[in-house]
Coordinates of C-alpha atoms and ligand atoms in Angstrom, one line a residue:
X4 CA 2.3 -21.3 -6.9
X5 CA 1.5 -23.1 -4.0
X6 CA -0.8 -22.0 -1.2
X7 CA -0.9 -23.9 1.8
X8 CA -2.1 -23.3 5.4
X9 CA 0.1 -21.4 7.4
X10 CA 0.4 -24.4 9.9
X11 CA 2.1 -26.7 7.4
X12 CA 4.5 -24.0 7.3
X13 CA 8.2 -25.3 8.0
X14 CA 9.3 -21.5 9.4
X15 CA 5.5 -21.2 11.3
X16 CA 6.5 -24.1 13.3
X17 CA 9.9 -22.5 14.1
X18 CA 8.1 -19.5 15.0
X19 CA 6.0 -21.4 17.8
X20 CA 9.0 -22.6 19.2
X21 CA 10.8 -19.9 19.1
X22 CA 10.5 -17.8 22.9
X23 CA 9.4 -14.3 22.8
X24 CA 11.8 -11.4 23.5
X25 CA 10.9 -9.1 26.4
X26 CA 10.7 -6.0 24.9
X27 CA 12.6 -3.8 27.8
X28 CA 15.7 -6.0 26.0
X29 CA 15.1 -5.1 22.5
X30 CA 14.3 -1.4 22.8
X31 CA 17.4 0.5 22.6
X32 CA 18.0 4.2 21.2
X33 CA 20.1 1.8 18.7
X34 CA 17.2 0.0 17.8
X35 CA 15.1 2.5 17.4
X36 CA 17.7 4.3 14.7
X37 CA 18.2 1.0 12.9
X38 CA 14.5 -0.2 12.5
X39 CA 13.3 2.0 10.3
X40 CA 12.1 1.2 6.2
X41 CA 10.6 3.8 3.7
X42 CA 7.4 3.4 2.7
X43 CA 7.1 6.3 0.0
X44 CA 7.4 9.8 -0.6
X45 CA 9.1 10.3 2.9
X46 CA 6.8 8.3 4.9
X47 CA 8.9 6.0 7.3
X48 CA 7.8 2.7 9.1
X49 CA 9.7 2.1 12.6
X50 CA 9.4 -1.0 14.3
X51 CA 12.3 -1.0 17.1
X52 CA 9.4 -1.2 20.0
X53 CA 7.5 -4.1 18.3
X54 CA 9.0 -6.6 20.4
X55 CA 11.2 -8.8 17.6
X56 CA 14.5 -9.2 17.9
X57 CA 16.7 -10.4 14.7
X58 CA 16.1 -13.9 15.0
X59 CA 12.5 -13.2 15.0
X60 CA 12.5 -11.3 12.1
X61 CA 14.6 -14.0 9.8
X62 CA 12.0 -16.2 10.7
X63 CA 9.4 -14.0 9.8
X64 CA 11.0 -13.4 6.4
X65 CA 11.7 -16.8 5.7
X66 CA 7.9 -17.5 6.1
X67 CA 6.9 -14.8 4.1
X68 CA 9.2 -16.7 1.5
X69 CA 7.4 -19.7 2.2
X70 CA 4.2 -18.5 1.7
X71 CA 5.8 -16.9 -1.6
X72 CA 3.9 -13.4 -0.6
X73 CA 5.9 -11.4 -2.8
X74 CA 5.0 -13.9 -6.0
X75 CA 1.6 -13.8 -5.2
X76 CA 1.4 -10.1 -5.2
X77 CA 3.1 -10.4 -8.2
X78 CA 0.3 -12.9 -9.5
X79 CA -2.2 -10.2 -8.3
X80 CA -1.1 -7.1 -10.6
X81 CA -0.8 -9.8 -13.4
X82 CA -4.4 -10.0 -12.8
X83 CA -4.4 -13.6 -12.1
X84 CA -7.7 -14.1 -10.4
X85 CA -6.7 -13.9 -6.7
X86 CA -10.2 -13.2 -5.5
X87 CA -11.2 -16.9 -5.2
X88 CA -14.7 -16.5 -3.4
X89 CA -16.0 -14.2 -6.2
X90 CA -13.6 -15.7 -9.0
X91 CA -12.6 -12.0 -10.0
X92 CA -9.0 -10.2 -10.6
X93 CA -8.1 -8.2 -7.8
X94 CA -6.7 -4.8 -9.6
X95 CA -7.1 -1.8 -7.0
X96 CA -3.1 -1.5 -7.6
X97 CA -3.8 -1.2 -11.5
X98 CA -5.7 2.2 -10.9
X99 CA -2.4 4.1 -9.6
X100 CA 0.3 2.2 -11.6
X101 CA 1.0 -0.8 -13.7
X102 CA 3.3 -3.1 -11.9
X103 CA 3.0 -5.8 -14.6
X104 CA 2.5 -6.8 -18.4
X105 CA -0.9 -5.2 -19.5
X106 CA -4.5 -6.4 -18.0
X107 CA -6.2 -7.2 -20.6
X108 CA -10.3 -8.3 -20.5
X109 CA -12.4 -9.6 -23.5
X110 CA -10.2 -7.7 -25.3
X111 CA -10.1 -3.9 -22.8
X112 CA -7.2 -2.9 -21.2
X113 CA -7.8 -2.1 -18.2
X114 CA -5.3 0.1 -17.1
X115 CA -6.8 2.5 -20.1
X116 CA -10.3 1.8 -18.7
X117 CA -9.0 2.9 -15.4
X118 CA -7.2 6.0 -17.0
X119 CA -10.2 6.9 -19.2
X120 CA -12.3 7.2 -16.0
X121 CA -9.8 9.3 -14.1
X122 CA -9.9 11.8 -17.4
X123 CA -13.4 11.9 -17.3
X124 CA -13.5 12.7 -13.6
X125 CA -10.6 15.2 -13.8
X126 CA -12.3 17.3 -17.1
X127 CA -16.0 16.8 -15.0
X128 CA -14.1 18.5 -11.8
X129 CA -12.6 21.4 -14.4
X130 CA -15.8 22.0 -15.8
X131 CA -17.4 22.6 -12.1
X132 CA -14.8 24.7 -10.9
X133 CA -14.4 27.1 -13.8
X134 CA -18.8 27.4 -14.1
X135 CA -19.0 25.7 -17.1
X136 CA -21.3 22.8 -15.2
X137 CA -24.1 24.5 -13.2
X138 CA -26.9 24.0 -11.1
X139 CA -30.7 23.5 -13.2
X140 CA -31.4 26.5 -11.8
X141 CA -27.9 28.1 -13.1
X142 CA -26.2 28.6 -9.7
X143 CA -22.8 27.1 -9.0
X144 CA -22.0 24.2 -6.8
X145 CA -21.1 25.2 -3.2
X146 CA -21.5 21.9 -1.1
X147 CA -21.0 17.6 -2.7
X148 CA -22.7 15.4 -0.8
X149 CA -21.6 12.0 -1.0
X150 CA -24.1 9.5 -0.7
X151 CA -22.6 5.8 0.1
X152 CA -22.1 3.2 2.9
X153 CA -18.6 0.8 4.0
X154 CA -15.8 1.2 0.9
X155 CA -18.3 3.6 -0.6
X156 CA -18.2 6.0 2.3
X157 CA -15.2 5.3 4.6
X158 CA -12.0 5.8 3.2
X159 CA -13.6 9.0 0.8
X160 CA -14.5 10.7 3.8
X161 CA -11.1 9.7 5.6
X162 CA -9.3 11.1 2.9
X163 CA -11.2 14.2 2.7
X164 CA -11.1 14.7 6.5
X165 CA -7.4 13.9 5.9
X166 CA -6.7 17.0 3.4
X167 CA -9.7 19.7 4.4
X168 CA -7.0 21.4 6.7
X169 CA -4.0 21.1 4.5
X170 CA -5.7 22.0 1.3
X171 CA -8.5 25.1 1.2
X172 CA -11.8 22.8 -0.4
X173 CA -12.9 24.3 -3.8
X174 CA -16.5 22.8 -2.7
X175 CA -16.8 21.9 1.0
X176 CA -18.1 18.4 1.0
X177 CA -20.4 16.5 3.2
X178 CA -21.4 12.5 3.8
X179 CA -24.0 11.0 4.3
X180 CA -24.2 7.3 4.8
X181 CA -26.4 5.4 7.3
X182 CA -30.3 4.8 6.9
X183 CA -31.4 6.5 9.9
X184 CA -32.9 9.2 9.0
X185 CA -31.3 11.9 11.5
X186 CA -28.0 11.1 8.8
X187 CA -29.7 13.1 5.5
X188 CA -31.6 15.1 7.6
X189 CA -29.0 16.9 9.5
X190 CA -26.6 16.9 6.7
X191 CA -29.4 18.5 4.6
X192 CA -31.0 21.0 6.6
X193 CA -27.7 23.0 6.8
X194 CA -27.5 23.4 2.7
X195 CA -29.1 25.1 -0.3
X196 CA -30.4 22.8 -2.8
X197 CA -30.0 24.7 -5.5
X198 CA -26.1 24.8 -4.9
X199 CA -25.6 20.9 -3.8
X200 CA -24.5 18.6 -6.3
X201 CA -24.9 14.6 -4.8
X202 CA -22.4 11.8 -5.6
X203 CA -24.0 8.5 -5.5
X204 CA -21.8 6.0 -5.0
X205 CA -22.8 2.5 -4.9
X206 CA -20.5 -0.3 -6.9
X207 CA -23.3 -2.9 -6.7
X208 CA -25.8 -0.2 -7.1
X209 CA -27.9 -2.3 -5.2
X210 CA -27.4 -1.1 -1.5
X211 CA -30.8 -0.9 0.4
X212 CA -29.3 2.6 2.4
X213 CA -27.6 4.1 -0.3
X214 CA -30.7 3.8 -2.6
X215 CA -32.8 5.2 0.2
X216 CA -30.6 8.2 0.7
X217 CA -30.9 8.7 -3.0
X218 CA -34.5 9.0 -2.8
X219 CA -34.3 10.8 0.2
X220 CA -32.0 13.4 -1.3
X221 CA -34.2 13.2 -5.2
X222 CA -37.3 14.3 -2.9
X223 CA -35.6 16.5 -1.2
X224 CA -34.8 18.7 -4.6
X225 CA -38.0 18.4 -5.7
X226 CA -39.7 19.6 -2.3
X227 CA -37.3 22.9 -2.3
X228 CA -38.2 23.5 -5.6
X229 CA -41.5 23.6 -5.6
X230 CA -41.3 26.0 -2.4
X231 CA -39.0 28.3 -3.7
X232 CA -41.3 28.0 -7.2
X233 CA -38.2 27.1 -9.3
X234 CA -37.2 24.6 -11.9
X235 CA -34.6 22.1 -10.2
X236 CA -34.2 19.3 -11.9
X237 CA -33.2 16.9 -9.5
X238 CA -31.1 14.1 -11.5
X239 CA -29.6 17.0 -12.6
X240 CA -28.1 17.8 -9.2
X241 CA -26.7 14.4 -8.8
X242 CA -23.9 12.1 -10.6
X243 CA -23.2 8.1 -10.2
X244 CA -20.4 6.2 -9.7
X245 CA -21.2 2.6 -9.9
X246 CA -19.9 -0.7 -11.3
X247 CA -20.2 -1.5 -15.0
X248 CA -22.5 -3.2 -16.1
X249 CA -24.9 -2.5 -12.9
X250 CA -28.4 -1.3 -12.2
X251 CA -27.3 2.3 -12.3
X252 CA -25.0 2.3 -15.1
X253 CA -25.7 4.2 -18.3
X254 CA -28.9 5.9 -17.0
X255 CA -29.0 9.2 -18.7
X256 CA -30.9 11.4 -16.1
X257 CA -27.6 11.5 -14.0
X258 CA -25.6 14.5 -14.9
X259 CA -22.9 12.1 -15.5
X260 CA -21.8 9.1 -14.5
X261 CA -18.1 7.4 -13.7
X262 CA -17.4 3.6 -13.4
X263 CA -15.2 0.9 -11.8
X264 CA -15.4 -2.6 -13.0
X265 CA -15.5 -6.1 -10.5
X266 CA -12.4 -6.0 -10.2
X267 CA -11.8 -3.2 -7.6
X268 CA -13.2 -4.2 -4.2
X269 CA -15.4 -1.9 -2.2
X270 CA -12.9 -1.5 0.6
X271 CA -10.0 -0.9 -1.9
X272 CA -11.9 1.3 -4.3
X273 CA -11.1 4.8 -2.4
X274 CA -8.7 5.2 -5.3
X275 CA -10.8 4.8 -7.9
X276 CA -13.9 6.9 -9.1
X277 CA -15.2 6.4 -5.6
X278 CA -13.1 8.2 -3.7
X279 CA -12.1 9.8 -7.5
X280 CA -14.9 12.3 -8.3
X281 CA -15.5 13.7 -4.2
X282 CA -11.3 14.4 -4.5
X283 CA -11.2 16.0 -7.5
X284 CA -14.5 18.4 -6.9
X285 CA -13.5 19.2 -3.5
X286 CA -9.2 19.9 -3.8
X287 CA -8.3 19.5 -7.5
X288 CA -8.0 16.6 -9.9
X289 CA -4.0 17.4 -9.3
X290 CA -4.2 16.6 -5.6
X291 CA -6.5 13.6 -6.4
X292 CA -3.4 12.5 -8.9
X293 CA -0.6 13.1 -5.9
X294 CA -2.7 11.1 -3.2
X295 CA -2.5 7.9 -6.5
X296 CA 1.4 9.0 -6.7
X297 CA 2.1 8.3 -3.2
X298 CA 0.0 5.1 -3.4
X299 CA 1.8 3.9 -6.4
X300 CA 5.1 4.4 -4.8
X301 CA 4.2 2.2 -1.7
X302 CA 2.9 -0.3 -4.0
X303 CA 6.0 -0.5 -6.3
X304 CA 8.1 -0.7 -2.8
X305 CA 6.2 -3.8 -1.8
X306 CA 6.7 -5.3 -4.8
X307 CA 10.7 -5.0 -6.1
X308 CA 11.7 -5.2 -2.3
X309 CA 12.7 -8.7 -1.7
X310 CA 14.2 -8.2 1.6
X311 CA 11.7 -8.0 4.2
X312 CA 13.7 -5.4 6.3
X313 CA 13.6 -3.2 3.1
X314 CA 9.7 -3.6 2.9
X315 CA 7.6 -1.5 5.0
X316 CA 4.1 -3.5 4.3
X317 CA 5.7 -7.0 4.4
X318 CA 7.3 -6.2 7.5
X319 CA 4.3 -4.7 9.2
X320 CA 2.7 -7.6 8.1
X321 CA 4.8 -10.6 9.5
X322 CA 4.9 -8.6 12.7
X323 CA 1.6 -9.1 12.9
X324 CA 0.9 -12.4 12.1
X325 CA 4.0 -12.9 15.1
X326 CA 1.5 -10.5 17.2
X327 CA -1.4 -12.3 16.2
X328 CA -0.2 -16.3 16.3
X329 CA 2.4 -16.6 18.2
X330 CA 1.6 -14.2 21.1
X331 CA -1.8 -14.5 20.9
X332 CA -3.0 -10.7 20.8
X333 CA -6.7 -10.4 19.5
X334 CA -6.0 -6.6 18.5
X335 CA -4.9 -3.5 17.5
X336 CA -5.0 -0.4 18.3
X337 CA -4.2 2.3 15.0
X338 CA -3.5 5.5 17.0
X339 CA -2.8 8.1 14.7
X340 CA -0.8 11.5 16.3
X341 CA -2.9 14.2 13.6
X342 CA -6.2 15.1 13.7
X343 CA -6.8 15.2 10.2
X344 CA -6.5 11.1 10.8
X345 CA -9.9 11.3 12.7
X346 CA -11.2 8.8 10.5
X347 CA -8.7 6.8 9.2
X348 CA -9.0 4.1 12.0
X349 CA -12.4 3.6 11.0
X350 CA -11.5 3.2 7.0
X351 CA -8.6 0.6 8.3
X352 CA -11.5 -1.3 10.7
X353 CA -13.3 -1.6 7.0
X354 CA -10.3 -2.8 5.4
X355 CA -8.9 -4.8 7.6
X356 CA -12.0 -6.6 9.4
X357 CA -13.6 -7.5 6.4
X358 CA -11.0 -8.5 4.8
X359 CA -9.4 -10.9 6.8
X360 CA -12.1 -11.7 9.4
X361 CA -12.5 -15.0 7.8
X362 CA -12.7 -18.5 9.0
X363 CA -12.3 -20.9 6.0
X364 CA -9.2 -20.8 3.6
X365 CA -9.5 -19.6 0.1
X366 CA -10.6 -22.5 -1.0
X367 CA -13.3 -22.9 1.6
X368 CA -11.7 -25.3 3.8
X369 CA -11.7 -24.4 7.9
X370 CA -8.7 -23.4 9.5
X371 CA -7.6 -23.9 12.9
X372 CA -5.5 -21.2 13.3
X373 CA -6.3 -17.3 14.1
X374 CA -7.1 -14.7 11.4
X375 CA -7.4 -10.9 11.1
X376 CA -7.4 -8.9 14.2
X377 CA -9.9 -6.1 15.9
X378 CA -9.2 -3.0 15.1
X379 CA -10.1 0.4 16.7
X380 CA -8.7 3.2 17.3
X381 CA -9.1 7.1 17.9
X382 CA -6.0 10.2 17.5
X383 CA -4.0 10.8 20.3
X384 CA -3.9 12.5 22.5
X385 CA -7.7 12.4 22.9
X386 CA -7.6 8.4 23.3
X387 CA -5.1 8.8 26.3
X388 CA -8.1 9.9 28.2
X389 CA -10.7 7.7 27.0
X390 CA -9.0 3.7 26.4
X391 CA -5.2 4.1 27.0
X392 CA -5.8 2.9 30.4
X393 CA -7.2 -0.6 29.5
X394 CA -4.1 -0.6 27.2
X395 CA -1.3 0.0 29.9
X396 CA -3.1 -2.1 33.1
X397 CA -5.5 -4.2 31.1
X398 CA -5.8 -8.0 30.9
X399 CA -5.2 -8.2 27.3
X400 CA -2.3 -6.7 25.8
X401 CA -3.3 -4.9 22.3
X402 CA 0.1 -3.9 19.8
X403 CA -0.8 -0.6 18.7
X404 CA 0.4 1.2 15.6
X405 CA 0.9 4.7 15.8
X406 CA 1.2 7.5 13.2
X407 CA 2.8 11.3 13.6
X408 CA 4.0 14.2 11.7
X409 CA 6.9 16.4 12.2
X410 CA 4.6 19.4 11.4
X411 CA 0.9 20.2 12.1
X412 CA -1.4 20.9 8.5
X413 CA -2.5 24.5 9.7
X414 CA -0.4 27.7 11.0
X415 CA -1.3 28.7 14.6
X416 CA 0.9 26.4 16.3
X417 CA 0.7 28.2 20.2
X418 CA 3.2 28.8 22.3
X419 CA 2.5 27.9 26.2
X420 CA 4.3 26.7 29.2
X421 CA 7.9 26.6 26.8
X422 CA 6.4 24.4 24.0
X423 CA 4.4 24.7 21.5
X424 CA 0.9 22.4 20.9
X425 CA 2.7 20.5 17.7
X426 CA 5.7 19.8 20.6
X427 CA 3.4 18.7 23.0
X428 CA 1.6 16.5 20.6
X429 CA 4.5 14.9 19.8
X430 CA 5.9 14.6 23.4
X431 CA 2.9 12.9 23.8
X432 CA 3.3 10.1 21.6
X433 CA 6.7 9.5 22.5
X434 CA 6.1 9.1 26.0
X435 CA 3.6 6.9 25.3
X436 CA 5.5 4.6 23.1
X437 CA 8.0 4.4 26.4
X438 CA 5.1 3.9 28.8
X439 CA 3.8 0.8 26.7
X440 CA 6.9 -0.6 25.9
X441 CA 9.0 -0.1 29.2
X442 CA 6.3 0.5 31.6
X443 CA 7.0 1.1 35.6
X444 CA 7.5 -1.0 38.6
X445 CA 5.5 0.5 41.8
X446 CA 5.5 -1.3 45.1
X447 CA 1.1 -0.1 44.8
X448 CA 0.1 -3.0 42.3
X449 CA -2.8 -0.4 41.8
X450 CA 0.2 1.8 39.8
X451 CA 2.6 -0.5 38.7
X452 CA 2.5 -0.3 34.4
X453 CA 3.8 -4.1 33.3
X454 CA 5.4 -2.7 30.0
X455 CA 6.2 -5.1 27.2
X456 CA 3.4 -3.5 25.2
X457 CA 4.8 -3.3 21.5
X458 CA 3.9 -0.8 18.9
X459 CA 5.3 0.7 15.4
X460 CA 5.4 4.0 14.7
X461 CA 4.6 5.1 10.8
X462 CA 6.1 9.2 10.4
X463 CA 6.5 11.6 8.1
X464 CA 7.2 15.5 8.2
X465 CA 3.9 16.4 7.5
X466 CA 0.1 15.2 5.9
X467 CA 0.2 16.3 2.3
X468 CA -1.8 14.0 -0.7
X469 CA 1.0 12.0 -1.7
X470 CA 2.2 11.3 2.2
X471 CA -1.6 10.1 2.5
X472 CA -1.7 8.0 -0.6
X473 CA 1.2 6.4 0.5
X474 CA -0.2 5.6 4.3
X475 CA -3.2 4.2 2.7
X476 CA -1.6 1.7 0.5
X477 CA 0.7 0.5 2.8
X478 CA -2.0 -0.7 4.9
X479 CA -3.8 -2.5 1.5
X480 CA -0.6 -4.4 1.2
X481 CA 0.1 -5.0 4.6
X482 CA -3.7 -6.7 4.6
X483 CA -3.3 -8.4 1.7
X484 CA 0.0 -9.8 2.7
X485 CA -1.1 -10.6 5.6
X486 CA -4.6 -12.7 4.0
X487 CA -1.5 -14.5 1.9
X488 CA 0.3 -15.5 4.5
X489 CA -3.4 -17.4 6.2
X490 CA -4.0 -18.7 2.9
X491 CA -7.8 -16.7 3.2
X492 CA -9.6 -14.8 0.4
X493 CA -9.2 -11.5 1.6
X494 CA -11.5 -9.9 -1.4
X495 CA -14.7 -11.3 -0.6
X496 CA -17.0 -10.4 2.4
X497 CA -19.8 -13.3 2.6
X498 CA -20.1 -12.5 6.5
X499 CA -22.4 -9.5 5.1
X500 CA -25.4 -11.2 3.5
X501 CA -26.9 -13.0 6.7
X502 CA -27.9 -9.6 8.0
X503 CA -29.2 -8.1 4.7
X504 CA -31.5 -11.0 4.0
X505 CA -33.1 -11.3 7.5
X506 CA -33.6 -7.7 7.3
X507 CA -35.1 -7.8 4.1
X508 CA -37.2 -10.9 5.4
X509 CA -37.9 -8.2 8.4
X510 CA -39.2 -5.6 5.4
X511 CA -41.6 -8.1 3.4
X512 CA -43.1 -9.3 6.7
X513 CA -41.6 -12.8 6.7
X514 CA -39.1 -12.7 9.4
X515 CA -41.2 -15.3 11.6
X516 CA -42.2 -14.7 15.6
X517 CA -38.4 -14.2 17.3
X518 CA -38.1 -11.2 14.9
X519 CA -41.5 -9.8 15.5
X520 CA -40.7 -10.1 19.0
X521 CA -37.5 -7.8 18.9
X522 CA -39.4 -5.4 16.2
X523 CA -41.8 -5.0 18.6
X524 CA -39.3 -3.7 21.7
X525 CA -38.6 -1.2 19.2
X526 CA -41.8 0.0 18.4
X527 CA -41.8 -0.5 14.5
Ligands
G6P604 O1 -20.7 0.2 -3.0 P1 -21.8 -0.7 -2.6 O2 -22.0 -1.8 -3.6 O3 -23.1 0.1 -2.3 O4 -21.4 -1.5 -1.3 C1 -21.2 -0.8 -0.1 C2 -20.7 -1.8 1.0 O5 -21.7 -2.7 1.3 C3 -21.4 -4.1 1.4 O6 -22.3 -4.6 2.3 C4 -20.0 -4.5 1.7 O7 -19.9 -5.1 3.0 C5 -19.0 -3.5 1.6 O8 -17.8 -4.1 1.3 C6 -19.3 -2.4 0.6 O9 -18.3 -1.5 0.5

């Protein structure tokens, strides 16, 4: 396999040349019924208003031939070790599916391993829900916290956000993540201890806030308990997930514990035990195994479709690399329709950002070309009053992906002024797809809307598990494809550890005058 720099590509050269389509000429009602590929289980990818016409997109999918993106997918489900940074397998795609021969480690395949876990976690979840796992002080679980930060926090709680409304919780579930105390505090003064079972989740095991909240949340048993002048045990009230080996595997205090291996990144691991045990307690073990159906379907998609108009992720992913090096756009927007997608923008910042926010190629030479973009994002319609207006009359023109549903997750849909709110939501997003795309001359510059904004638009008819599952893991391909295509590691994340050890350097009282200085602005 060869990987080379995308600027000793043949068809990225072509691509500079090549002179960008206003998108008032490309956006037709034609277009927009001919651009659209499956991504799984009735999820659909549009891409009519992205602002490529057919020549563009040849282009695009001779490059992504060129960069031979579908092989080294392939290469990555073989478990070739694609993870160059880290030297590690990259198998987040083995825990819903096997796309290739078997993965086989000092003799463990890992596809079982994986398999063997999700058991585990789906009899563990049984167990809760039918009694047989209790409380120390024999009271049933009413409320999982889930104690973690970045992959081990983000795309659990989008995902949980993402069915609460659909799917009645067995046990409600809460988060807590961040250091500052106000995060446990507030989560914690609103539930009974005796009833709360944590979820520590921590691959590394080693993460200075997620071992804090631990202790936070260990002390925090043991002070009820000795108020209320009963026996909770407080390891008892609390399982692991972690990597194995690690500093919090095999510890027999935990009520249980459930593992991943190296192999599954942080920011990919929502699939896994991570986002695994929190699913399965809170909706089921069978809507934790829809979600991985959906996921597996994109994922097969992505791999056996050649054509890159017959490939959702691979096309969203050329787009952008057009978006992002030939036109020059530092960012995007993910804007999803659905309010159950309140924190899927953030989970995709995550993924995306620290993925392919890199600056050296995978094998550690500099580039000279741009990488991953910015990503933010909020639902609509609540963004149109906050940042839409920097998007329509702003110096710096952001593509924006957007994401709606036919149908809303609850009943109650009102009736008001002729429409009802799922009409209105929707009228929404379609006007605003016009508005960026075609925008409105006005003699006032002060209202004139330049257009030629572009955007996709991901649908489906409504949010179930496997519609999820399938969203989700066309954005991991789309990212990894995209990391392929600059020839970066996108499974590493070194750009982390500066922080960590100045903070650390801050904690043993060797951080040197500068950072005395700023500790002492904030009075600590
Ligand atoms: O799961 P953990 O090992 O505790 O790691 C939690 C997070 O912290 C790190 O700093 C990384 O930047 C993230 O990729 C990771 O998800």
């Amino acid at each position: 396999m060869d990987f080379r720099n995308l600027d000793r590509c043949v068809h990225y050269r072509m691509l500079k040349n090549a002179s960008i389509p206003k998108l008032q000429d490309v956006l037709t009602p034609e277009s927009v019924k001919n651009s659209n590929i499956p991504i799984a289980a009735g999820l659909t990818f549009n891409y009519a208003a992205r602002g490529v016409n057919n020549d563009i997109i040849d282009l695009l999918g001779k490059l992504a031939e060129e960069q031979e993106l579908l092989p080294k997918y392939r290469a990555l489900v073989s478990g070739e070790v694609m993870n160059t940074g880290e030297q590690r397998k990259v198998l987040h795609h083995l825990l819903r599916g096997q796309l290739a021969g078997d993965v086989i480690e000092k003799g463990k395949n890992l596809r079982n391993f994986y398999l063997e876990q999700q058991e585990r976690i789906a009899d563990f979840a049984n167990q809760v829900h039918q009694g047989n796992i209790l409380g120390s002080t024999g009271k049933p679980f009413e409320t999982i916290v889930q104690i973690g930060i970045g992959g081990s926090d983000l795309g659990p709680r989008a995902l949980y956000i993402g069915l609460a409304n659909l799917l009645r919780p067995k046990i409600r579930a809460e988060f807590i993540s961040n250091v500052d105390p106000d995060d446990p505090n507030s989560v914690l003064q609103r539930l009974d201890p005796e009833k709360t079972l944590f979820i520590l989740v921590s691959k590394s095991g080693t993460t200075q806030e997620t071992l804090t909240n631990e202790n936070y949340a260990l002390r925090w048993l043991e002070t009820a308990g000795k108020r209320r002048n009963v026996n909770i045990r407080p390891a008892q009230h609390m399982v692991v997930v972690t990597g194995t080996p690690g500093p919090l595997a095999d510890n027999p205090a935990y009520l249980d514990s459930f593992y991943i291996d190296d192999y599954i990144g942080g920011r990919y691991s929502v699939t896994s035990a991570v986002g695994g045990v929190v699913l399965s307690l809170a909706f089921g073990p069978g809507v934790f195994a829809e979600l991985l159906d959906g996921a597996a379907e994109t994922d097969r998609g992505a791999l056996e479709n050649q054509e890159i108009r017959g490939n959702a992720p691979l096309m969203d992913a050329m787009i952008g690399i057009w978006e992002r090096n030939i036109c020059n756009h530092p960012a995007t927007a993910v804007l999803p329709y659905s309010q159950a997608l309140l924190r899927f923008p953030a989970h995709l910042q995550q993924l995306d950002m620290e993925s392919n926010g890199k600056q050296v190629n995978r094998s550690g030479q500099s580039i000279n070309y741009m990488t991953g973009p910015i990503i933010f994002g909020e639902p609509g319609t609540n963004g149109q009053h906050s940042f839409y207006q920097m998007l329509h009359q702003g110096t710096t023109p952001v593509p924006l992906q957007f994401i709606g549903f036919s149908l809303p997750q609850m009943a109650g849909n009102v009736e008001f002024q002729g429409s009802n709110s799922q009409k209105k939501l929707n009228a929404n997003l379609c006007a605003q797809v016009a508005a960026f795309a075609l925008g409105k001359e006005d003699s006032n510059p002060n209202k004139n809307f330049p257009g030629d904004r572009p955007s996709s638009l991901i649908y489906g008819k409504q949010l179930t598990p496997r519609i999820l599952g399938a969203l989700l893991a066309h954005f991991e391909n789309k990212v990894m494809f995209q990391g392929f295509a600059w020839n970066i590691n996108s499974f590493d994340q070194e750009g982390v550890q500066l922080g960590k050890l100045l903070t650390n350097n801050i904690l043993k009282g060797q951080a040197g005058p500068l950072l005395d200085e700023y500790m002492k602005l904030l009075g600590s």
